[in-house]
Amino acid sequence: MRKRHVVLDDIDRRILAALQADGRTTIQALAERVGLTTSPCLRRVRLLEEAGVIRGYVAVVDQAAVDLPVSVFISIKLERQREEELDRFAATVSRWPEVMECYLMTGQRDYLMRVVCADLPAYERFLKEKLTRLDGVASIESSFALEQVKHTHVLPLR
Amino acid sequence: MRKRHVVLDDIDRRILAALQADGRTTIQALAERVGLTTSPCLRRVRLLEEAGVIRGYVAVVDQAAVDLPVSVFISIKLERQREEELDRFAATVSRWPEVMECYLMTGQRDYLMRVVCADLPAYERFLKEKLTRLDGVASIESSFALEQVKHTHVLPLR
DNA sequence: CATGAAACATACCTCTA
DNA sequence: TAGAGGTATGTTTCATG
C-alpha cells in the first residue's frame, strides 16, 4: 500500500474507470475491454492495488434501504486551532461510525462533516451524546439534506 | 432493482457489513463469517442485490493518487425555487463528472455539492465553463477542503 | 495453456413458525 | 404448509503460475 506517486497511463485509467463502474469485473472481461490479454491486465491491477491507487473493493449499500435516510452536514468551529487540538478532534470524530465524511476546511479552519442517521431523534442523540460533549468546540451548525441529487464514487479520471 | 422496503434481519446486516468492508469476499468466506452455509448465504446476497439494498460493487480509487487532490464544497442558491427549475438544475449538475455529491438542502432550499479537481486552475475552469453558465443561479459560495479527515462508504448498520 | 478453486444452478431434504 | 436453511452434485468460469 505504498503512496509513492504512480504515473498512470491511458490503459491504467481505463482499468480504473472499469473497476469503478464494476468492482467485480473479471480480469478476462477487463482485459478485453482495455485491449490487453489477461496476464498483463492482472499485473496492472495488482500494481494499482499495491500502490494504493485502488484502496479496496466494496459493496455500495443504499442508505435509505438500510433505514438511514437522513444526511446532515455539520459545520464545526473549534475554540483553538492548535495542531494538537485539531488532531485530537479529527481522531475522535473518525471513530464515530455515523460520520461518513469529515474535512478540514480552509478559511475559518473549521470542519465540515456528513453524518447519517435514521431520523431526527437519532440525530439529536448523536449531538447530545457525542458532539456536544467534546471539549473545545466553539460552534456547531447543522444543515439537513432533503434529497440526494447525486452520489457517486466514480472519480473523473482525466 | 426494486426499492420496495425490505426487512433486514441480523444476518442480513452482518452480510452487508462484511460486503461493505470487502466487496470481493467469496460466498464461502462470507457464509462462514455470518454462520450460514453457502447456499442460503448466496440466496440472501442475491435477494439484497435484487431489492436494491446492494446497489453495486465498486473499486475505491484514491483521489490523490489519480491526481485529484482538491475537494471543493459549493453552496448554490437558485433565483427561483419552482419544481421545474430545481429539477433542471439537478439533472444538469448530475451529468458533470466533477460533481461527486450533490444534495438539496433544507432551509434556503439551496444545493450543496462536492466537486473534485486537480488544482485551483481546474476548479476555475469548472466554475467558468460550467457552473456560472447556468441560468437561474443566484449565488455560488465555495469552500475548500484542506484535508480529508475521514471518508468512508461503510454505513453504520444498527 | 493447464490446473485447482470458486461460483452457479439445481434438486431434494429438514425443521419450524 | 410455506419459508428458510442445509446437503449434495455437476457444470462452468476464473485466477494464477
Tab-separated table of C-alpha atoms (C1' of nucleotides) in Angstrom:
chain	number	residue	atom	x	y	z
A	1	MET	CA	0.000	0.000	0.000
A	2	ARG	CA	2.671	2.476	-0.913
A	3	LYS	CA	1.576	6.011	-1.556
A	4	ARG	CA	4.527	6.773	-3.792
A	5	HIS	CA	3.274	8.733	-6.715
A	6	VAL	CA	2.413	6.435	-9.560
A	7	VAL	CA	2.373	7.536	-13.134
A	8	LEU	CA	-0.744	6.252	-14.802
A	9	ASP	CA	-1.009	5.730	-18.489
A	10	ASP	CA	-4.095	5.560	-20.579
A	11	ILE	CA	-4.666	1.865	-20.053
A	12	ASP	CA	-4.419	2.252	-16.289
A	13	ARG	CA	-7.060	4.922	-16.410
A	14	ARG	CA	-9.343	2.711	-18.414
A	15	ILE	CA	-8.810	-0.101	-15.956
A	16	LEU	CA	-9.688	2.209	-13.087
A	17	ALA	CA	-12.736	3.509	-14.878
A	18	ALA	CA	-13.985	-0.007	-15.477
A	19	LEU	CA	-13.344	-1.103	-11.905
A	20	GLN	CA	-15.061	1.973	-10.536
A	21	ALA	CA	-18.125	1.042	-12.541
A	22	ASP	CA	-17.997	-2.614	-11.565
A	23	GLY	CA	-15.604	-3.792	-8.919
A	24	ARG	CA	-16.365	-7.388	-9.736
A	25	THR	CA	-15.488	-7.459	-13.383
A	26	THR	CA	-13.396	-10.484	-14.125
A	27	ILE	CA	-9.857	-9.987	-15.282
A	28	GLN	CA	-10.819	-11.519	-18.609
A	29	ALA	CA	-13.628	-9.092	-19.300
A	30	LEU	CA	-11.471	-6.247	-18.055
A	31	ALA	CA	-8.574	-7.268	-20.267
A	32	GLU	CA	-10.803	-7.450	-23.288
A	33	ARG	CA	-12.266	-4.056	-22.540
A	34	VAL	CA	-8.919	-2.304	-22.260
A	35	GLY	CA	-7.278	-4.187	-25.103
A	36	LEU	CA	-4.879	-6.458	-23.249
A	37	THR	CA	-4.594	-10.150	-22.556
A	38	THR	CA	-5.307	-11.364	-19.074
A	39	SER	CA	-1.764	-11.646	-17.754
A	40	PRO	CA	-0.588	-8.063	-18.230
A	41	CYS	CA	-4.016	-6.873	-17.214
A	42	LEU	CA	-3.882	-8.753	-13.931
A	43	ARG	CA	-0.341	-7.485	-13.370
A	44	ARG	CA	-1.509	-3.899	-13.750
A	45	VAL	CA	-4.430	-4.391	-11.408
A	46	ARG	CA	-2.148	-5.864	-8.756
A	47	LEU	CA	0.271	-2.970	-9.136
A	48	LEU	CA	-2.534	-0.459	-8.783
A	49	GLU	CA	-3.680	-2.238	-5.645
A	50	GLU	CA	-0.194	-2.356	-4.154
A	51	ALA	CA	0.469	1.261	-4.976
A	52	GLY	CA	-2.692	2.233	-3.110
A	53	VAL	CA	-4.349	3.667	-6.181
A	54	ILE	CA	-7.056	1.069	-5.675
A	55	ARG	CA	-7.816	1.254	-1.976
A	56	GLY	CA	-10.197	-1.655	-1.943
A	57	TYR	CA	-13.367	-3.160	-3.245
A	58	VAL	CA	-16.671	-2.541	-1.556
A	59	ALA	CA	-20.350	-3.174	-1.919
A	60	VAL	CA	-22.316	0.046	-2.241
A	61	VAL	CA	-25.254	-0.134	0.119
A	62	ASP	CA	-28.340	2.009	-0.323
A	63	GLN	CA	-28.613	4.450	2.552
A	64	ALA	CA	-32.389	4.583	2.542
A	65	ALA	CA	-32.786	0.828	2.211
A	66	VAL	CA	-30.964	0.239	5.468
A	67	ASP	CA	-33.104	2.825	7.176
A	68	LEU	CA	-30.613	5.659	7.277
A	69	PRO	CA	-32.384	8.188	5.077
A	70	VAL	CA	-31.089	11.328	6.741
A	71	SER	CA	-27.835	13.063	5.857
A	72	VAL	CA	-26.808	16.030	7.952
A	73	PHE	CA	-23.973	18.375	7.150
A	74	ILE	CA	-22.358	19.786	10.235
A	75	SER	CA	-20.011	22.738	10.361
A	76	ILE	CA	-17.864	22.822	13.431
A	77	LYS	CA	-15.637	25.564	14.665
A	78	LEU	CA	-13.068	24.897	17.344
A	79	GLU	CA	-12.145	27.376	20.049
A	80	ARG	CA	-8.448	26.969	19.424
A	81	GLN	CA	-6.710	25.766	16.327
A	82	ARG	CA	-3.518	24.383	17.697
A	83	GLU	CA	-2.241	21.363	15.842
A	84	GLU	CA	-2.824	19.220	18.867
A	85	GLU	CA	-6.465	20.203	19.207
A	86	LEU	CA	-7.127	19.640	15.550
A	87	ASP	CA	-5.558	16.201	15.637
A	88	ARG	CA	-7.474	15.172	18.700
A	89	PHE	CA	-10.742	16.307	17.174
A	90	ALA	CA	-10.003	14.535	13.913
A	91	ALA	CA	-9.101	11.317	15.658
A	92	THR	CA	-12.233	11.347	17.776
A	93	VAL	CA	-14.779	12.000	15.055
A	94	SER	CA	-13.089	9.482	12.784
A	95	ARG	CA	-14.009	6.812	15.260
A	96	TRP	CA	-17.724	7.634	15.194
A	97	PRO	CA	-19.497	5.382	12.723
A	98	GLU	CA	-22.208	7.940	11.936
A	99	VAL	CA	-19.595	10.205	10.380
A	100	MET	CA	-19.270	9.302	6.730
A	101	GLU	CA	-17.031	12.161	5.695
A	102	CYS	CA	-15.107	14.843	7.501
A	103	TYR	CA	-12.941	17.573	6.036
A	104	LEU	CA	-10.741	20.250	7.490
A	105	MET	CA	-11.732	23.379	5.627
A	106	THR	CA	-9.802	26.470	4.631
A	107	GLY	CA	-10.710	29.894	5.857
A	108	GLN	CA	-12.078	29.651	9.351
A	109	ARG	CA	-10.163	26.384	9.722
A	110	ASP	CA	-13.231	24.542	10.779
A	111	TYR	CA	-14.545	21.120	9.970
A	112	LEU	CA	-17.323	20.034	7.698
A	113	MET	CA	-18.771	16.593	8.066
A	114	ARG	CA	-21.629	14.481	6.817
A	115	VAL	CA	-23.407	12.345	9.340
A	116	VAL	CA	-26.062	9.748	8.518
A	117	CYS	CA	-28.880	8.737	10.802
A	118	ALA	CA	-32.310	7.143	10.884
A	119	ASP	CA	-34.304	10.207	11.865
A	120	LEU	CA	-34.219	13.452	13.786
A	121	PRO	CA	-34.290	11.906	17.253
A	122	ALA	CA	-31.307	9.791	16.281
A	123	TYR	CA	-29.507	12.902	15.149
A	124	GLU	CA	-30.295	14.639	18.404
A	125	ARG	CA	-28.885	11.695	20.268
A	126	PHE	CA	-25.718	11.946	18.211
A	127	LEU	CA	-25.459	15.631	19.071
A	128	LYS	CA	-26.145	15.244	22.755
A	129	GLU	CA	-24.167	12.118	23.401
A	130	LYS	CA	-21.202	12.773	21.199
A	131	LEU	CA	-20.630	16.068	19.500
A	132	THR	CA	-21.604	18.490	22.254
A	133	ARG	CA	-19.615	16.510	24.777
A	134	LEU	CA	-16.361	17.312	23.041
A	135	ASP	CA	-14.073	19.884	24.574
A	136	GLY	CA	-13.030	22.910	22.624
A	137	VAL	CA	-15.969	23.117	20.252
A	138	ALA	CA	-16.911	26.736	19.725
A	139	SER	CA	-19.900	26.316	17.435
A	140	ILE	CA	-21.963	23.673	15.679
A	141	GLU	CA	-24.172	24.362	12.705
A	142	SER	CA	-26.348	21.683	11.114
A	143	SER	CA	-28.000	21.635	7.708
A	144	PHE	CA	-30.182	18.809	6.548
A	145	ALA	CA	-30.194	17.220	3.158
A	146	LEU	CA	-33.714	16.946	1.784
A	147	GLU	CA	-32.733	14.902	-1.183
A	148	GLN	CA	-29.673	13.196	-2.565
A	149	VAL	CA	-29.415	14.555	-6.080
A	150	LYS	CA	-26.202	12.716	-6.866
A	151	HIS	CA	-23.830	10.483	-5.025
A	152	THR	CA	-21.089	8.688	-6.864
A	153	HIS	CA	-17.768	7.079	-6.139
A	154	VAL	CA	-16.591	7.410	-9.703
A	155	LEU	CA	-13.761	9.901	-9.988
A	156	PRO	CA	-13.405	11.852	-13.230
A	157	LEU	CA	-10.152	10.350	-14.499
A	158	ARG	CA	-8.535	12.838	-16.818
B	1	MET	CA	-33.667	-3.452	-8.557
B	2	ARG	CA	-36.870	-3.000	-6.631
B	3	LYS	CA	-36.945	-0.339	-3.968
B	4	ARG	CA	-39.706	-1.983	-2.005
B	5	HIS	CA	-38.844	-1.764	1.620
B	6	VAL	CA	-37.044	-4.843	2.707
B	7	VAL	CA	-36.971	-6.040	6.246
B	8	LEU	CA	-33.443	-6.921	7.195
B	9	ASP	CA	-32.630	-9.327	9.934
B	10	ASP	CA	-29.453	-9.661	11.862
B	11	ILE	CA	-27.789	-11.978	9.378
B	12	ASP	CA	-28.533	-9.594	6.518
B	13	ARG	CA	-26.890	-6.806	8.431
B	14	ARG	CA	-23.828	-8.884	9.022
B	15	ILE	CA	-23.675	-9.769	5.358
B	16	LEU	CA	-23.898	-6.107	4.440
B	17	ALA	CA	-21.258	-5.161	6.958
B	18	ALA	CA	-18.901	-7.764	5.570
B	19	LEU	CA	-19.510	-6.769	1.971
B	20	GLN	CA	-19.024	-3.108	2.788
B	21	ALA	CA	-15.628	-3.990	4.190
B	22	ASP	CA	-14.686	-6.251	1.301
B	23	GLY	CA	-16.849	-6.417	-1.774
B	24	ARG	CA	-14.901	-9.344	-3.108
B	25	THR	CA	-15.251	-11.800	-0.284
B	26	THR	CA	-16.115	-15.215	-1.598
B	27	ILE	CA	-19.502	-16.601	-0.726
B	28	GLN	CA	-17.782	-19.313	1.259
B	29	ALA	CA	-15.869	-16.922	3.475
B	30	LEU	CA	-18.943	-14.760	3.822
B	31	ALA	CA	-21.122	-17.713	4.744
B	32	GLU	CA	-18.662	-18.852	7.351
B	33	ARG	CA	-18.449	-15.388	8.810
B	34	VAL	CA	-22.187	-14.959	9.226
B	35	GLY	CA	-22.830	-18.513	10.319
B	36	LEU	CA	-24.556	-19.976	7.290
B	37	THR	CA	-23.680	-22.432	4.595
B	38	THR	CA	-23.030	-21.178	1.109
B	39	SER	CA	-26.421	-21.827	-0.459
B	40	PRO	CA	-28.605	-19.739	1.816
B	41	CYS	CA	-25.857	-17.146	2.024
B	42	LEU	CA	-25.743	-16.750	-1.734
B	43	ARG	CA	-29.523	-16.646	-1.818
B	44	ARG	CA	-29.546	-13.757	0.637
B	45	VAL	CA	-26.897	-11.837	-1.244
B	46	ARG	CA	-28.863	-12.182	-4.490
B	47	LEU	CA	-32.011	-11.003	-2.772
B	48	LEU	CA	-30.239	-7.993	-1.325
B	49	GLU	CA	-28.940	-7.157	-4.783
B	50	GLU	CA	-32.329	-7.542	-6.421
B	51	ALA	CA	-34.020	-5.485	-3.745
B	52	GLY	CA	-31.562	-2.673	-4.392
B	53	VAL	CA	-30.123	-2.788	-0.900
B	54	ILE	CA	-26.791	-3.584	-2.510
B	55	ARG	CA	-26.539	-1.075	-5.324
B	56	GLY	CA	-23.371	-2.486	-6.786
B	57	TYR	CA	-19.756	-3.322	-6.257
B	58	VAL	CA	-17.029	-0.825	-6.927
B	59	ALA	CA	-13.312	-0.352	-6.613
B	60	VAL	CA	-12.460	2.522	-4.305
B	61	VAL	CA	-9.880	4.681	-6.017
B	62	ASP	CA	-7.618	7.039	-4.107
B	63	GLN	CA	-8.425	10.628	-5.020
B	64	ALA	CA	-4.934	11.926	-4.552
B	65	ALA	CA	-3.317	9.028	-6.375
B	66	VAL	CA	-5.162	9.840	-9.557
B	67	ASP	CA	-4.157	13.458	-9.262
B	68	LEU	CA	-7.424	14.874	-7.984
B	69	PRO	CA	-6.342	16.109	-4.577
B	70	VAL	CA	-8.749	19.006	-4.292
B	71	SER	CA	-12.277	18.770	-2.911
B	72	VAL	CA	-14.419	21.870	-3.056
B	73	PHE	CA	-17.761	22.265	-1.350
B	74	ILE	CA	-20.052	24.588	-3.246
B	75	SER	CA	-23.242	26.129	-1.915
B	76	ILE	CA	-25.596	27.247	-4.617
B	77	LYS	CA	-28.697	29.317	-4.284
B	78	LEU	CA	-31.166	29.498	-7.127
B	79	GLU	CA	-33.114	32.619	-8.022
B	80	ARG	CA	-36.390	30.775	-8.126
B	81	GLN	CA	-37.334	27.553	-6.455
B	82	ARG	CA	-40.032	26.246	-8.699
B	83	GLU	CA	-40.062	22.493	-9.045
B	84	GLU	CA	-39.132	22.774	-12.676
B	85	GLU	CA	-36.065	24.893	-12.008
B	86	LEU	CA	-34.880	22.587	-9.269
B	87	ASP	CA	-35.251	19.549	-11.472
B	88	ARG	CA	-33.427	21.114	-14.352
B	89	PHE	CA	-30.570	22.167	-12.121
B	90	ALA	CA	-30.358	18.736	-10.543
B	91	ALA	CA	-30.342	16.994	-13.894
B	92	THR	CA	-27.611	19.225	-15.270
B	93	VAL	CA	-25.152	19.005	-12.402
B	94	SER	CA	-25.709	15.258	-12.153
B	95	ARG	CA	-24.229	14.939	-15.593
B	96	TRP	CA	-20.996	16.723	-14.688
B	97	PRO	CA	-18.338	14.183	-13.761
B	98	GLU	CA	-16.541	16.545	-11.388
B	99	VAL	CA	-19.572	16.527	-9.103
B	100	MET	CA	-19.220	13.664	-6.668
B	101	GLU	CA	-22.130	14.514	-4.438
B	102	CYS	CA	-24.987	16.944	-4.594
B	103	TYR	CA	-27.759	17.474	-2.068
B	104	LEU	CA	-30.842	19.618	-1.973
B	105	MET	CA	-30.735	21.239	1.437
B	106	THR	CA	-33.433	22.391	3.810
B	107	GLY	CA	-33.811	25.973	4.833
B	108	GLN	CA	-32.838	28.206	1.994
B	109	ARG	CA	-33.605	25.310	-0.333
B	110	ASP	CA	-30.244	25.523	-1.955
B	111	TYR	CA	-27.809	22.912	-3.098
B	112	LEU	CA	-24.612	21.706	-1.572
B	113	MET	CA	-22.166	19.771	-3.662
B	114	ARG	CA	-18.666	18.388	-3.537
B	115	VAL	CA	-16.567	18.783	-6.631
B	116	VAL	CA	-13.158	17.212	-7.159
B	117	CYS	CA	-10.411	18.645	-9.310
B	118	ALA	CA	-6.686	18.591	-9.920
B	119	ASP	CA	-5.862	22.110	-8.770
B	120	LEU	CA	-7.190	25.639	-8.493
B	121	PRO	CA	-6.991	26.441	-12.197
B	122	ALA	CA	-9.024	23.333	-12.916
B	123	TYR	CA	-11.600	24.470	-10.418
B	124	GLU	CA	-11.749	27.899	-12.005
B	125	ARG	CA	-12.328	26.256	-15.347
B	126	PHE	CA	-15.165	24.268	-13.861
B	127	LEU	CA	-16.693	27.459	-12.484
B	128	LYS	CA	-16.299	29.494	-15.655
B	129	GLU	CA	-17.211	26.864	-18.173
B	130	LYS	CA	-19.992	25.139	-16.316
B	131	LEU	CA	-21.416	26.486	-13.106
B	132	THR	CA	-21.570	30.200	-13.876
B	133	ARG	CA	-23.069	29.492	-17.265
B	134	LEU	CA	-26.209	28.072	-15.736
B	135	ASP	CA	-29.351	30.151	-15.775
B	136	GLY	CA	-31.130	30.962	-12.584
B	137	VAL	CA	-28.181	30.730	-10.204
B	138	ALA	CA	-28.405	33.490	-7.623
B	139	SER	CA	-25.225	32.828	-5.671
B	140	ILE	CA	-22.245	30.495	-5.509
B	141	GLU	CA	-20.079	30.039	-2.478
B	142	SER	CA	-17.010	27.804	-2.457
B	143	SER	CA	-15.082	26.355	0.474
B	144	PHE	CA	-12.009	24.271	0.030
B	145	ALA	CA	-11.112	21.135	1.889
B	146	LEU	CA	-7.577	21.284	3.211
B	147	GLU	CA	-7.533	17.737	4.363
B	148	GLN	CA	-9.714	14.673	4.218
B	149	VAL	CA	-10.029	13.608	7.818
B	150	LYS	CA	-12.369	10.732	7.090
B	151	HIS	CA	-14.076	9.311	4.055
B	152	THR	CA	-15.887	6.038	4.236
B	153	HIS	CA	-18.587	4.147	2.405
B	154	VAL	CA	-19.411	1.988	5.370
B	155	LEU	CA	-22.842	2.802	6.741
B	156	PRO	CA	-23.435	2.312	10.463
B	157	LEU	CA	-25.862	-0.624	10.314
B	158	ARG	CA	-27.796	-0.678	13.515
C	1	DC	C1'	-2.281	-23.202	-21.556
C	2	DA	C1'	-3.245	-26.150	-17.644
C	3	DT	C1'	-4.962	-26.700	-13.085
C	4	DG	C1'	-7.354	-26.034	-8.866
C	5	DA	C1'	-10.751	-23.214	-6.768
C	6	DA	C1'	-14.834	-20.872	-6.700
C	7	DA	C1'	-19.246	-19.547	-8.440
C	8	DC	C1'	-23.562	-21.056	-10.045
C	9	DA	C1'	-27.684	-23.858	-10.996
C	10	DT	C1'	-30.466	-27.490	-9.206
C	11	DA	C1'	-32.779	-30.732	-6.865
C	12	DC	C1'	-34.166	-32.522	-2.632
C	13	DC	C1'	-34.444	-32.966	2.445
C	14	DT	C1'	-35.368	-30.922	7.215
C	15	DC	C1'	-37.185	-28.058	10.537
C	16	DT	C1'	-40.339	-24.891	12.376
C	17	DA	C1'	-43.497	-20.860	12.825
D	1	DT	C1'	-47.551	-25.835	4.734
D	2	DA	C1'	-44.834	-22.018	3.265
D	3	DG	C1'	-40.283	-20.284	4.110
D	4	DA	C1'	-35.649	-20.698	5.317
D	5	DG	C1'	-31.640	-23.400	5.959
D	6	DG	C1'	-28.832	-27.449	4.839
D	7	DT	C1'	-26.747	-31.143	1.849
D	8	DA	C1'	-25.204	-32.812	-2.320
D	9	DT	C1'	-23.754	-32.733	-7.040
D	10	DG	C1'	-22.438	-31.338	-11.583
D	11	DT	C1'	-21.107	-27.733	-14.678
D	12	DT	C1'	-18.858	-23.580	-15.890
D	13	DT	C1'	-15.873	-19.969	-15.317
D	14	DC	C1'	-11.958	-17.749	-13.487
D	15	DA	C1'	-7.446	-16.697	-11.326
D	16	DT	C1'	-2.985	-17.856	-11.480
D	17	DG	C1'	1.503	-19.859	-12.214
